[in-house]
Short mmCIF file of N, CA and C and ligand atoms in Angstrom, two decimals:
data_model
loop_
_atom_site.label_atom_id
_atom_site.label_comp_id
_atom_site.label_asym_id
_atom_site.label_seq_id
_atom_site.Cartn_x
_atom_site.Cartn_y
_atom_site.Cartn_z
N UNK A 1 -7.23 -15.78 -7.89
CA UNK A 1 -6.41 -16.54 -8.87
C UNK A 1 -4.90 -16.60 -8.40
N UNK A 2 -4.23 -17.63 -8.90
CA UNK A 2 -2.79 -17.57 -8.65
C UNK A 2 -2.07 -17.57 -10.03
N UNK A 3 -0.72 -17.44 -9.90
CA UNK A 3 0.11 -17.22 -11.13
C UNK A 3 -0.10 -18.45 -12.17
N UNK A 4 -0.31 -19.65 -11.61
CA UNK A 4 -0.42 -20.82 -12.48
C UNK A 4 -1.66 -20.82 -13.36
N UNK A 5 -2.64 -19.95 -12.92
CA UNK A 5 -3.90 -19.86 -13.63
C UNK A 5 -3.95 -18.84 -14.76
N UNK A 6 -2.77 -18.01 -14.96
CA UNK A 6 -2.68 -17.07 -15.99
C UNK A 6 -1.43 -17.29 -16.71
N UNK A 7 -1.23 -18.46 -17.37
CA UNK A 7 -0.03 -18.81 -18.00
C UNK A 7 0.32 -17.76 -19.07
N UNK A 8 1.67 -17.29 -19.06
CA UNK A 8 2.07 -16.27 -20.13
C UNK A 8 1.82 -14.87 -19.85
N UNK A 9 1.06 -14.64 -18.78
CA UNK A 9 0.72 -13.17 -18.49
C UNK A 9 1.83 -12.53 -17.56
N UNK A 10 2.57 -13.40 -16.83
CA UNK A 10 3.65 -12.77 -16.00
C UNK A 10 4.93 -13.24 -16.48
N UNK A 11 6.01 -12.39 -16.46
CA UNK A 11 7.25 -12.88 -16.86
C UNK A 11 7.89 -13.64 -15.70
N UNK A 12 7.70 -13.17 -14.48
CA UNK A 12 8.09 -14.00 -13.31
C UNK A 12 7.23 -13.59 -12.07
N UNK A 13 7.26 -14.47 -11.10
CA UNK A 13 6.62 -14.27 -9.77
C UNK A 13 7.67 -13.72 -8.90
N UNK A 14 7.38 -12.61 -8.26
CA UNK A 14 8.44 -12.10 -7.34
C UNK A 14 8.19 -12.47 -5.93
N UNK A 15 6.92 -12.55 -5.51
CA UNK A 15 6.61 -13.11 -4.15
C UNK A 15 5.31 -13.87 -4.16
N UNK A 16 5.37 -15.00 -3.67
CA UNK A 16 4.17 -15.91 -3.61
C UNK A 16 3.21 -15.47 -2.50
N UNK A 17 2.03 -16.02 -2.49
CA UNK A 17 0.98 -15.83 -1.50
C UNK A 17 1.63 -16.13 -0.09
N UNK A 18 2.34 -17.33 -0.03
CA UNK A 18 2.90 -17.71 1.26
C UNK A 18 3.99 -16.81 1.78
N UNK A 19 4.77 -16.31 0.81
CA UNK A 19 5.89 -15.40 1.26
C UNK A 19 5.18 -14.08 1.76
N UNK A 20 4.20 -13.57 1.07
CA UNK A 20 3.57 -12.31 1.50
C UNK A 20 3.01 -12.58 2.86
N UNK A 21 2.26 -13.72 3.13
CA UNK A 21 1.70 -13.91 4.44
C UNK A 21 2.71 -14.03 5.52
N UNK A 22 3.82 -14.65 5.22
CA UNK A 22 4.87 -14.81 6.23
C UNK A 22 5.52 -13.45 6.57
N UNK A 23 5.68 -12.56 5.53
CA UNK A 23 6.32 -11.30 5.77
C UNK A 23 5.32 -10.37 6.57
N UNK A 24 4.02 -10.55 6.30
CA UNK A 24 3.09 -9.73 6.90
C UNK A 24 2.95 -10.06 8.42
N UNK A 25 3.20 -11.33 8.72
CA UNK A 25 3.23 -11.74 10.15
C UNK A 25 4.43 -11.06 10.86
N UNK A 26 5.43 -10.86 10.18
CA UNK A 26 6.70 -10.18 10.82
C UNK A 26 6.43 -8.71 10.99
N UNK A 27 5.83 -8.17 10.00
CA UNK A 27 5.53 -6.66 10.08
C UNK A 27 4.48 -6.48 11.20
N UNK A 28 3.51 -7.33 11.26
CA UNK A 28 2.45 -7.20 12.27
C UNK A 28 3.01 -7.34 13.69
N UNK A 29 4.00 -8.21 13.88
CA UNK A 29 4.58 -8.40 15.08
C UNK A 29 5.31 -7.02 15.56
N UNK A 30 5.94 -6.38 14.57
CA UNK A 30 6.62 -5.05 14.88
C UNK A 30 5.57 -4.13 15.30
N UNK A 31 4.44 -4.01 14.56
CA UNK A 31 3.39 -3.07 14.92
C UNK A 31 2.76 -3.32 16.28
N UNK A 32 2.56 -4.57 16.48
CA UNK A 32 2.05 -5.02 17.78
C UNK A 32 2.92 -4.48 18.97
N UNK A 33 4.20 -4.57 18.72
CA UNK A 33 5.11 -4.14 19.80
C UNK A 33 5.14 -2.56 19.89
N UNK A 34 5.15 -1.99 18.74
CA UNK A 34 5.30 -0.48 18.69
C UNK A 34 4.08 0.23 19.28
N UNK A 35 2.93 -0.42 19.06
CA UNK A 35 1.64 0.21 19.46
C UNK A 35 0.97 -0.49 20.67
N UNK A 36 1.86 -1.28 21.40
CA UNK A 36 1.22 -1.95 22.57
C UNK A 36 0.54 -0.99 23.57
N UNK A 37 -0.64 -1.29 23.97
CA UNK A 37 -1.40 -0.40 24.86
C UNK A 37 -2.13 0.64 24.17
N UNK A 38 -2.04 0.84 22.74
CA UNK A 38 -2.70 1.81 22.02
C UNK A 38 -3.61 1.19 20.97
N UNK A 39 -4.54 1.91 20.46
CA UNK A 39 -5.48 1.38 19.39
C UNK A 39 -5.21 2.26 18.14
N UNK A 40 -4.28 1.74 17.24
CA UNK A 40 -4.02 2.59 16.13
C UNK A 40 -5.24 2.67 15.11
N UNK A 41 -5.31 3.71 14.43
CA UNK A 41 -6.29 3.85 13.33
C UNK A 41 -5.57 3.53 12.04
N UNK A 42 -5.81 2.47 11.42
CA UNK A 42 -5.27 2.08 10.12
C UNK A 42 -6.03 2.83 8.99
N UNK A 43 -5.25 3.65 8.17
CA UNK A 43 -5.94 4.33 7.10
C UNK A 43 -5.37 3.72 5.82
N UNK A 44 -6.36 2.99 5.12
CA UNK A 44 -6.03 2.38 3.92
C UNK A 44 -6.25 3.34 2.71
N UNK A 45 -5.42 3.21 1.74
CA UNK A 45 -5.58 4.04 0.52
C UNK A 45 -6.15 3.12 -0.53
N UNK A 46 -7.37 3.39 -0.97
CA UNK A 46 -8.14 2.66 -1.84
C UNK A 46 -7.48 2.93 -3.31
N UNK A 47 -7.60 1.91 -4.25
CA UNK A 47 -8.13 0.62 -4.14
C UNK A 47 -7.02 -0.40 -3.79
N UNK A 48 -5.73 -0.01 -3.98
CA UNK A 48 -4.70 -1.00 -3.97
C UNK A 48 -4.45 -1.56 -2.54
N UNK A 49 -4.77 -0.81 -1.52
CA UNK A 49 -4.39 -1.31 -0.17
C UNK A 49 -5.45 -2.29 0.36
N UNK A 50 -6.44 -2.57 -0.36
CA UNK A 50 -7.48 -3.46 0.18
C UNK A 50 -6.97 -4.79 0.72
N UNK A 51 -6.11 -5.48 -0.05
CA UNK A 51 -5.53 -6.83 0.43
C UNK A 51 -4.65 -6.64 1.63
N UNK A 52 -3.77 -5.67 1.57
CA UNK A 52 -2.76 -5.53 2.66
C UNK A 52 -3.54 -5.12 3.90
N UNK A 53 -4.50 -4.31 3.79
CA UNK A 53 -5.31 -3.86 4.92
C UNK A 53 -5.99 -5.13 5.56
N UNK A 54 -6.64 -5.88 4.76
CA UNK A 54 -7.41 -7.08 5.27
C UNK A 54 -6.43 -8.00 5.94
N UNK A 55 -5.28 -8.33 5.34
CA UNK A 55 -4.38 -9.32 5.88
C UNK A 55 -3.51 -8.78 7.04
N UNK A 56 -3.09 -7.50 6.98
CA UNK A 56 -2.32 -6.95 7.99
C UNK A 56 -3.11 -6.78 9.31
N UNK A 57 -4.31 -6.27 9.11
CA UNK A 57 -5.15 -6.03 10.37
C UNK A 57 -5.45 -7.35 11.04
N UNK A 58 -5.68 -8.35 10.24
CA UNK A 58 -5.98 -9.64 10.90
C UNK A 58 -4.76 -10.31 11.51
N UNK A 59 -3.59 -9.89 11.05
CA UNK A 59 -2.34 -10.48 11.65
C UNK A 59 -1.99 -9.77 12.95
N UNK A 60 -2.55 -8.61 13.20
CA UNK A 60 -2.26 -7.92 14.44
C UNK A 60 -2.98 -8.60 15.64
N UNK A 61 -2.21 -8.55 16.87
CA UNK A 61 -2.86 -9.09 18.04
C UNK A 61 -3.40 -7.97 18.94
N UNK A 62 -3.15 -6.77 18.52
CA UNK A 62 -3.74 -5.59 19.29
C UNK A 62 -4.92 -5.17 18.55
N UNK A 63 -5.83 -4.37 19.35
CA UNK A 63 -6.98 -3.76 18.71
C UNK A 63 -6.53 -2.79 17.65
N UNK A 64 -7.30 -2.52 16.59
CA UNK A 64 -7.05 -1.45 15.71
C UNK A 64 -8.48 -1.00 15.13
N UNK A 65 -8.51 0.20 14.60
CA UNK A 65 -9.70 0.54 13.76
C UNK A 65 -9.21 0.82 12.40
N UNK A 66 -10.21 0.89 11.47
CA UNK A 66 -9.91 1.01 10.09
C UNK A 66 -10.69 2.18 9.49
N UNK A 67 -10.09 2.88 8.61
CA UNK A 67 -10.77 3.96 7.82
C UNK A 67 -10.14 3.93 6.40
N UNK A 68 -10.77 4.65 5.49
CA UNK A 68 -10.28 4.55 4.04
C UNK A 68 -10.21 5.93 3.43
N UNK A 69 -9.29 6.14 2.52
CA UNK A 69 -9.26 7.28 1.77
C UNK A 69 -9.18 6.85 0.32
N UNK A 70 -9.68 7.62 -0.64
CA UNK A 70 -9.47 7.33 -2.08
C UNK A 70 -8.98 8.67 -2.64
N UNK A 71 -7.85 8.56 -3.37
CA UNK A 71 -7.22 9.83 -3.95
C UNK A 71 -7.02 9.53 -5.51
N UNK A 72 -6.88 10.56 -6.19
CA UNK A 72 -6.56 10.40 -7.60
C UNK A 72 -5.58 11.50 -8.00
N UNK A 73 -4.52 11.15 -8.74
CA UNK A 73 -3.59 12.13 -9.24
C UNK A 73 -4.26 12.96 -10.36
N UNK A 74 -4.08 14.27 -10.30
CA UNK A 74 -4.54 15.11 -11.47
C UNK A 74 -3.66 14.85 -12.67
N UNK A 75 -4.26 15.00 -13.77
CA UNK A 75 -3.45 15.06 -15.01
C UNK A 75 -3.50 13.77 -15.74
N UNK A 76 -3.30 13.70 -17.04
CA UNK A 76 -3.32 12.46 -17.72
C UNK A 76 -1.90 11.78 -17.63
N UNK A 77 -1.72 10.67 -18.29
CA UNK A 77 -0.46 10.05 -18.32
C UNK A 77 -0.26 9.10 -17.20
N UNK A 78 0.87 8.37 -17.23
CA UNK A 78 1.18 7.37 -16.30
C UNK A 78 1.98 7.80 -15.11
N UNK A 79 2.61 9.07 -15.35
CA UNK A 79 3.47 9.54 -14.23
C UNK A 79 2.68 10.32 -13.17
N UNK A 80 2.99 10.06 -11.97
CA UNK A 80 2.30 10.69 -10.81
C UNK A 80 2.79 12.19 -10.90
N UNK A 81 1.81 13.10 -10.71
CA UNK A 81 2.14 14.51 -10.80
C UNK A 81 2.42 15.09 -9.45
N UNK A 82 1.83 14.46 -8.41
CA UNK A 82 2.03 14.98 -7.05
C UNK A 82 0.84 15.89 -6.68
N UNK A 83 0.04 16.26 -7.71
CA UNK A 83 -1.18 16.96 -7.36
C UNK A 83 -2.31 16.00 -7.26
N UNK A 84 -2.98 16.09 -6.06
CA UNK A 84 -3.85 14.95 -5.67
C UNK A 84 -5.23 15.46 -5.37
N UNK A 85 -6.19 14.77 -5.81
CA UNK A 85 -7.62 15.06 -5.62
C UNK A 85 -8.09 14.05 -4.61
N UNK A 86 -8.80 14.38 -3.52
CA UNK A 86 -9.35 13.55 -2.66
C UNK A 86 -10.76 13.09 -3.16
N UNK A 87 -10.89 11.84 -3.48
CA UNK A 87 -12.17 11.31 -4.02
C UNK A 87 -13.08 10.86 -2.89
N UNK A 88 -12.40 10.26 -1.88
CA UNK A 88 -13.18 9.88 -0.66
C UNK A 88 -12.34 10.27 0.57
N UNK A 89 -12.87 11.01 1.42
CA UNK A 89 -12.10 11.40 2.61
C UNK A 89 -12.41 10.41 3.78
N UNK A 90 -11.67 10.55 4.89
CA UNK A 90 -11.90 9.70 6.06
C UNK A 90 -13.27 9.87 6.58
N UNK A 91 -13.83 8.89 7.18
CA UNK A 91 -15.21 9.02 7.69
C UNK A 91 -15.18 9.77 9.13
N UNK A 92 -14.01 9.72 9.83
CA UNK A 92 -14.02 10.23 11.10
C UNK A 92 -12.80 11.28 11.31
N UNK A 93 -12.81 11.88 12.48
CA UNK A 93 -11.81 12.84 12.87
C UNK A 93 -10.61 12.07 13.35
N UNK A 94 -9.47 12.52 13.05
CA UNK A 94 -8.17 11.90 13.48
C UNK A 94 -7.43 12.56 14.57
N UNK A 95 -7.96 13.73 15.00
CA UNK A 95 -7.22 14.53 16.00
C UNK A 95 -6.98 13.64 17.25
N UNK A 96 -5.64 13.59 17.67
CA UNK A 96 -5.26 12.88 18.84
C UNK A 96 -5.15 11.36 18.60
N UNK A 97 -5.35 10.90 17.43
CA UNK A 97 -5.29 9.45 17.10
C UNK A 97 -3.91 9.04 16.66
N UNK A 98 -3.59 7.72 16.94
CA UNK A 98 -2.30 7.14 16.35
C UNK A 98 -2.73 6.62 15.03
N UNK A 99 -2.28 7.36 14.02
CA UNK A 99 -2.70 6.98 12.61
C UNK A 99 -1.51 6.21 11.90
N UNK A 100 -1.95 5.15 11.33
CA UNK A 100 -0.94 4.35 10.52
C UNK A 100 -1.58 4.24 9.10
N UNK A 101 -0.95 4.87 8.16
CA UNK A 101 -1.35 4.75 6.83
C UNK A 101 -0.89 3.42 6.19
N UNK A 102 -1.83 2.76 5.58
CA UNK A 102 -1.52 1.45 4.98
C UNK A 102 -1.56 1.53 3.44
N UNK A 103 -0.47 1.36 2.86
CA UNK A 103 -0.36 1.58 1.34
C UNK A 103 0.21 0.27 0.73
N UNK A 104 -0.22 0.06 -0.58
CA UNK A 104 0.14 -0.98 -1.35
C UNK A 104 1.62 -0.90 -1.80
N UNK A 105 1.95 0.25 -2.48
CA UNK A 105 3.26 0.38 -3.09
C UNK A 105 3.68 1.82 -3.10
N UNK A 106 4.93 2.16 -2.85
CA UNK A 106 5.40 3.47 -2.97
C UNK A 106 6.41 3.45 -4.19
N UNK A 107 6.07 4.29 -5.20
CA UNK A 107 6.96 4.40 -6.39
C UNK A 107 7.62 5.79 -6.25
N UNK A 108 7.07 6.80 -6.83
CA UNK A 108 7.67 8.15 -6.62
C UNK A 108 7.42 8.73 -5.24
N UNK A 109 6.36 8.27 -4.54
CA UNK A 109 6.03 8.80 -3.17
C UNK A 109 5.20 10.12 -3.23
N UNK A 110 4.96 10.61 -4.50
CA UNK A 110 4.29 11.94 -4.57
C UNK A 110 2.94 11.98 -3.97
N UNK A 111 2.20 10.84 -4.27
CA UNK A 111 0.82 10.74 -3.77
C UNK A 111 0.95 10.73 -2.23
N UNK A 112 1.86 9.98 -1.71
CA UNK A 112 1.84 9.85 -0.26
C UNK A 112 2.31 11.15 0.39
N UNK A 113 3.26 11.84 -0.24
CA UNK A 113 3.77 13.03 0.27
C UNK A 113 2.62 13.99 0.52
N UNK A 114 1.72 14.08 -0.42
CA UNK A 114 0.56 14.96 -0.34
C UNK A 114 -0.35 14.46 0.77
N UNK A 115 -0.59 13.18 0.84
CA UNK A 115 -1.49 12.50 1.86
C UNK A 115 -0.95 12.76 3.31
N UNK A 116 0.29 12.66 3.46
CA UNK A 116 0.96 12.84 4.78
C UNK A 116 0.83 14.32 5.24
N UNK A 117 1.07 15.23 4.29
CA UNK A 117 0.91 16.66 4.63
C UNK A 117 -0.57 16.94 4.99
N UNK A 118 -1.44 16.41 4.18
CA UNK A 118 -2.86 16.62 4.47
C UNK A 118 -3.27 16.01 5.79
N UNK A 119 -2.80 14.85 6.10
CA UNK A 119 -3.35 14.21 7.42
C UNK A 119 -2.71 14.85 8.60
N UNK A 120 -1.33 15.26 8.46
CA UNK A 120 -0.67 15.89 9.62
C UNK A 120 -1.41 17.18 10.02
N UNK A 121 -1.99 17.89 9.07
CA UNK A 121 -2.59 19.09 9.34
C UNK A 121 -3.91 18.90 10.29
N UNK A 122 -4.27 17.63 10.36
CA UNK A 122 -5.45 17.27 11.17
C UNK A 122 -5.06 17.00 12.55
N UNK A 123 -3.87 17.12 12.94
CA UNK A 123 -3.32 16.98 14.34
C UNK A 123 -3.52 15.59 14.89
N UNK A 124 -3.09 14.49 14.22
CA UNK A 124 -3.21 13.22 14.86
C UNK A 124 -2.00 13.24 15.95
N UNK A 125 -2.17 12.26 16.97
CA UNK A 125 -1.16 12.19 18.00
C UNK A 125 0.18 11.62 17.34
N UNK A 126 0.07 10.76 16.38
CA UNK A 126 1.17 10.24 15.58
C UNK A 126 0.75 9.84 14.22
N UNK A 127 1.64 9.81 13.30
CA UNK A 127 1.33 9.48 11.90
C UNK A 127 2.48 8.65 11.32
N UNK A 128 2.29 7.49 11.03
CA UNK A 128 3.36 6.59 10.42
C UNK A 128 2.74 5.99 9.17
N UNK A 129 3.75 5.37 8.49
CA UNK A 129 3.36 4.80 7.15
C UNK A 129 3.87 3.32 7.07
N UNK A 130 2.98 2.45 6.59
CA UNK A 130 3.32 1.10 6.31
C UNK A 130 3.01 0.91 4.81
N UNK A 131 4.07 0.27 4.12
CA UNK A 131 3.77 -0.07 2.65
C UNK A 131 4.14 -1.46 2.42
N UNK A 132 3.31 -2.09 1.73
CA UNK A 132 3.62 -3.58 1.40
C UNK A 132 4.90 -3.65 0.47
N UNK A 133 4.85 -2.78 -0.49
CA UNK A 133 5.97 -2.83 -1.53
C UNK A 133 6.62 -1.42 -1.69
N UNK A 134 7.82 -1.46 -1.98
CA UNK A 134 8.58 -0.13 -2.29
C UNK A 134 9.47 -0.28 -3.45
N UNK A 135 9.37 0.60 -4.39
CA UNK A 135 10.24 0.62 -5.64
C UNK A 135 11.51 1.49 -5.36
N UNK A 136 12.53 1.26 -6.09
CA UNK A 136 13.80 2.01 -5.90
C UNK A 136 13.60 3.59 -5.94
N UNK A 137 12.73 3.98 -6.79
CA UNK A 137 12.45 5.44 -6.98
C UNK A 137 12.11 6.15 -5.62
N UNK A 138 11.45 5.29 -4.74
CA UNK A 138 10.94 5.81 -3.50
C UNK A 138 12.11 6.38 -2.63
N UNK A 139 13.36 5.88 -2.80
CA UNK A 139 14.39 6.35 -1.97
C UNK A 139 14.77 7.84 -2.21
N UNK A 140 14.29 8.35 -3.36
CA UNK A 140 14.64 9.75 -3.77
C UNK A 140 13.66 10.71 -3.02
N UNK A 141 12.54 10.21 -2.55
CA UNK A 141 11.45 11.18 -2.00
C UNK A 141 11.65 11.15 -0.45
N UNK A 142 11.11 12.28 0.15
CA UNK A 142 11.25 12.45 1.64
C UNK A 142 10.34 11.55 2.42
N UNK A 143 9.41 10.84 1.73
CA UNK A 143 8.50 10.01 2.48
C UNK A 143 9.17 8.68 2.95
N UNK A 144 9.35 8.52 4.26
CA UNK A 144 10.05 7.31 4.73
C UNK A 144 9.07 6.46 5.51
N UNK A 145 8.75 5.32 4.96
CA UNK A 145 7.83 4.40 5.61
C UNK A 145 8.44 3.74 6.87
N UNK A 146 7.79 3.64 7.94
CA UNK A 146 8.29 2.96 9.19
C UNK A 146 8.31 1.47 8.94
N UNK A 147 7.32 0.95 8.15
CA UNK A 147 7.28 -0.52 7.87
C UNK A 147 7.11 -0.75 6.49
N UNK A 148 8.04 -1.66 5.93
CA UNK A 148 8.03 -2.12 4.56
C UNK A 148 7.99 -3.55 4.45
N UNK A 149 7.05 -4.05 3.55
CA UNK A 149 6.86 -5.51 3.37
C UNK A 149 8.14 -5.96 2.56
N UNK A 150 8.24 -5.53 1.29
CA UNK A 150 9.25 -5.96 0.46
C UNK A 150 9.77 -4.79 -0.46
N UNK A 151 11.05 -4.77 -0.73
CA UNK A 151 11.51 -3.87 -1.79
C UNK A 151 11.49 -4.58 -3.13
N UNK A 152 11.08 -3.88 -4.12
CA UNK A 152 10.92 -4.48 -5.45
C UNK A 152 11.96 -3.89 -6.43
N UNK A 153 12.20 -4.56 -7.51
CA UNK A 153 12.96 -3.99 -8.58
C UNK A 153 12.16 -2.95 -9.30
N UNK A 154 12.71 -2.09 -10.20
CA UNK A 154 12.06 -1.02 -10.78
C UNK A 154 11.28 -1.63 -12.12
N UNK A 155 10.29 -2.39 -11.80
CA UNK A 155 9.51 -3.04 -12.92
C UNK A 155 8.04 -2.84 -12.57
N UNK A 156 7.21 -2.91 -13.59
CA UNK A 156 5.81 -2.84 -13.32
C UNK A 156 5.19 -4.16 -12.80
N UNK A 157 4.68 -4.10 -11.65
CA UNK A 157 4.19 -5.40 -11.06
C UNK A 157 2.73 -5.39 -10.76
N UNK A 158 2.15 -6.61 -10.80
CA UNK A 158 0.68 -6.74 -10.47
C UNK A 158 0.44 -7.81 -9.46
N UNK A 159 -0.70 -7.80 -8.91
CA UNK A 159 -1.22 -8.77 -7.95
C UNK A 159 -1.24 -8.22 -6.54
N UNK A 160 -2.00 -8.87 -5.65
CA UNK A 160 -2.09 -8.55 -4.30
C UNK A 160 -2.49 -7.09 -4.15
N UNK A 161 -3.50 -6.73 -4.89
CA UNK A 161 -4.06 -5.38 -4.89
C UNK A 161 -3.54 -4.45 -5.93
N UNK A 162 -2.44 -4.76 -6.59
CA UNK A 162 -1.92 -3.88 -7.66
C UNK A 162 -2.53 -4.32 -8.92
N UNK A 163 -2.86 -3.31 -9.71
CA UNK A 163 -3.66 -3.64 -10.94
C UNK A 163 -2.89 -3.17 -12.12
N UNK A 164 -3.26 -3.69 -13.29
CA UNK A 164 -2.97 -3.09 -14.62
C UNK A 164 -4.38 -3.00 -15.29
N UNK A 165 -4.66 -1.78 -15.60
CA UNK A 165 -5.96 -1.54 -16.28
C UNK A 165 -7.07 -2.13 -15.52
N UNK A 166 -7.02 -2.12 -14.25
CA UNK A 166 -8.15 -2.61 -13.48
C UNK A 166 -8.13 -4.14 -13.11
N UNK A 167 -7.21 -4.88 -13.76
CA UNK A 167 -7.15 -6.25 -13.58
C UNK A 167 -5.99 -6.63 -12.62
N UNK A 168 -6.01 -7.82 -12.30
CA UNK A 168 -4.91 -8.52 -11.53
C UNK A 168 -4.90 -8.19 -9.99
N UNK A 169 -5.85 -7.38 -9.60
CA UNK A 169 -5.85 -7.01 -8.09
C UNK A 169 -6.03 -8.33 -7.27
N UNK A 170 -6.84 -9.32 -7.86
CA UNK A 170 -7.16 -10.49 -7.17
C UNK A 170 -6.14 -11.62 -7.40
N UNK A 171 -5.03 -11.30 -7.96
CA UNK A 171 -3.98 -12.27 -8.09
C UNK A 171 -3.27 -12.45 -6.71
N UNK A 172 -3.22 -13.75 -6.24
CA UNK A 172 -2.77 -13.96 -4.89
C UNK A 172 -1.18 -13.64 -4.79
N UNK A 173 -0.46 -13.88 -5.86
CA UNK A 173 1.01 -13.66 -5.89
C UNK A 173 1.26 -12.30 -6.48
N UNK A 174 2.53 -11.85 -6.39
CA UNK A 174 2.92 -10.57 -7.00
C UNK A 174 3.97 -10.93 -8.04
N UNK A 175 3.76 -10.41 -9.26
CA UNK A 175 4.71 -10.66 -10.31
C UNK A 175 4.82 -9.59 -11.33
N UNK A 176 5.79 -9.79 -12.18
CA UNK A 176 6.05 -8.78 -13.21
C UNK A 176 5.24 -9.06 -14.47
N UNK A 177 4.52 -8.10 -14.93
CA UNK A 177 3.52 -8.27 -16.06
C UNK A 177 4.42 -8.51 -17.35
N UNK A 178 3.89 -9.43 -18.05
CA UNK A 178 4.47 -9.73 -19.41
C UNK A 178 4.24 -8.59 -20.33
N UNK A 179 5.25 -8.10 -21.10
CA UNK A 179 5.00 -7.03 -22.01
C UNK A 179 3.86 -7.43 -23.10
N UNK A 180 3.68 -8.78 -23.33
CA UNK A 180 2.72 -9.19 -24.26
C UNK A 180 1.27 -8.71 -23.84
N UNK A 181 1.09 -8.53 -22.57
CA UNK A 181 -0.25 -8.08 -22.08
C UNK A 181 -0.54 -6.62 -22.41
N UNK A 182 0.50 -5.74 -22.46
CA UNK A 182 0.23 -4.35 -22.71
C UNK A 182 0.72 -3.93 -24.12
N UNK A 183 1.43 -4.70 -24.87
CA UNK A 183 1.90 -4.30 -26.10
C UNK A 183 0.98 -4.77 -27.31
P1 LIG B 1 3.45 7.20 -6.49
O1 LIG B 1 2.89 8.50 -6.13
O2 LIG B 1 4.38 7.21 -7.69
O3 LIG B 1 4.24 6.66 -5.28
O4 LIG B 1 2.36 6.19 -6.91
C1 LIG B 1 1.90 5.10 -6.15
C2 LIG B 1 0.68 4.54 -6.80
O5 LIG B 1 1.03 4.13 -8.20
C3 LIG B 1 0.43 3.22 -6.18
O6 LIG B 1 -0.48 3.45 -5.19
C4 LIG B 1 -0.11 2.42 -7.25
O7 LIG B 1 -1.58 2.60 -7.43
C5 LIG B 1 0.60 2.94 -8.49
N1 LIG B 1 1.74 2.02 -8.85
C6 LIG B 1 3.08 2.33 -8.79
N2 LIG B 1 3.75 1.38 -9.27
C7 LIG B 1 2.97 0.35 -9.64
C8 LIG B 1 3.15 -0.98 -10.18
O8 LIG B 1 4.29 -1.52 -10.35
N3 LIG B 1 2.02 -1.71 -10.44
C9 LIG B 1 0.78 -1.27 -10.10
N4 LIG B 1 0.60 -0.05 -9.65
C10 LIG B 1 1.65 0.84 -9.30
#
């Protein structure tokens, strides 16, 4: 679906499908150059990174492999606690591999801080991070992505893999959710 098909559910569209595709081509060109002659292992974080993984990997002109992890924060509430449980681990060994984590959005960065620590202990040759979106809060955390699609305002956004209550992941654009949806 696109924004025009859900009238009243978004207050505004931040990035359209076309803008996202154009930015992903630019990021993919950087990754092509940085990993020339190597075959990076792209590690997607389920479920949000599904769209970016699909589009980024196809925009690359170098070979890559893909694997997935699913994690969940411990504790109730909407705030990330930084304590993470692995729901699905990687299918393969990453020792000696050039690993590039592919993430949908960094907010507090707590989930990723845990993931990076966990994956570094498996002795990859290199470990870098690509995130499609980054919120202002992310600048306070030590996790520094090498590749960033777009910086976002500090608002709750949906679309392009990002959900609210399980919905909107299949929205082609990224937009700010209207308060009428959750109030
Ligand atoms: P962090 O540990 O605070 O960086 O949490 C990042 C995770 O929170 C992301 O992978 C998303 O699943 C979720 N998240 C953070 N901000 C948003 C948002 O604006 N919309 C949808 N999900 C979000």
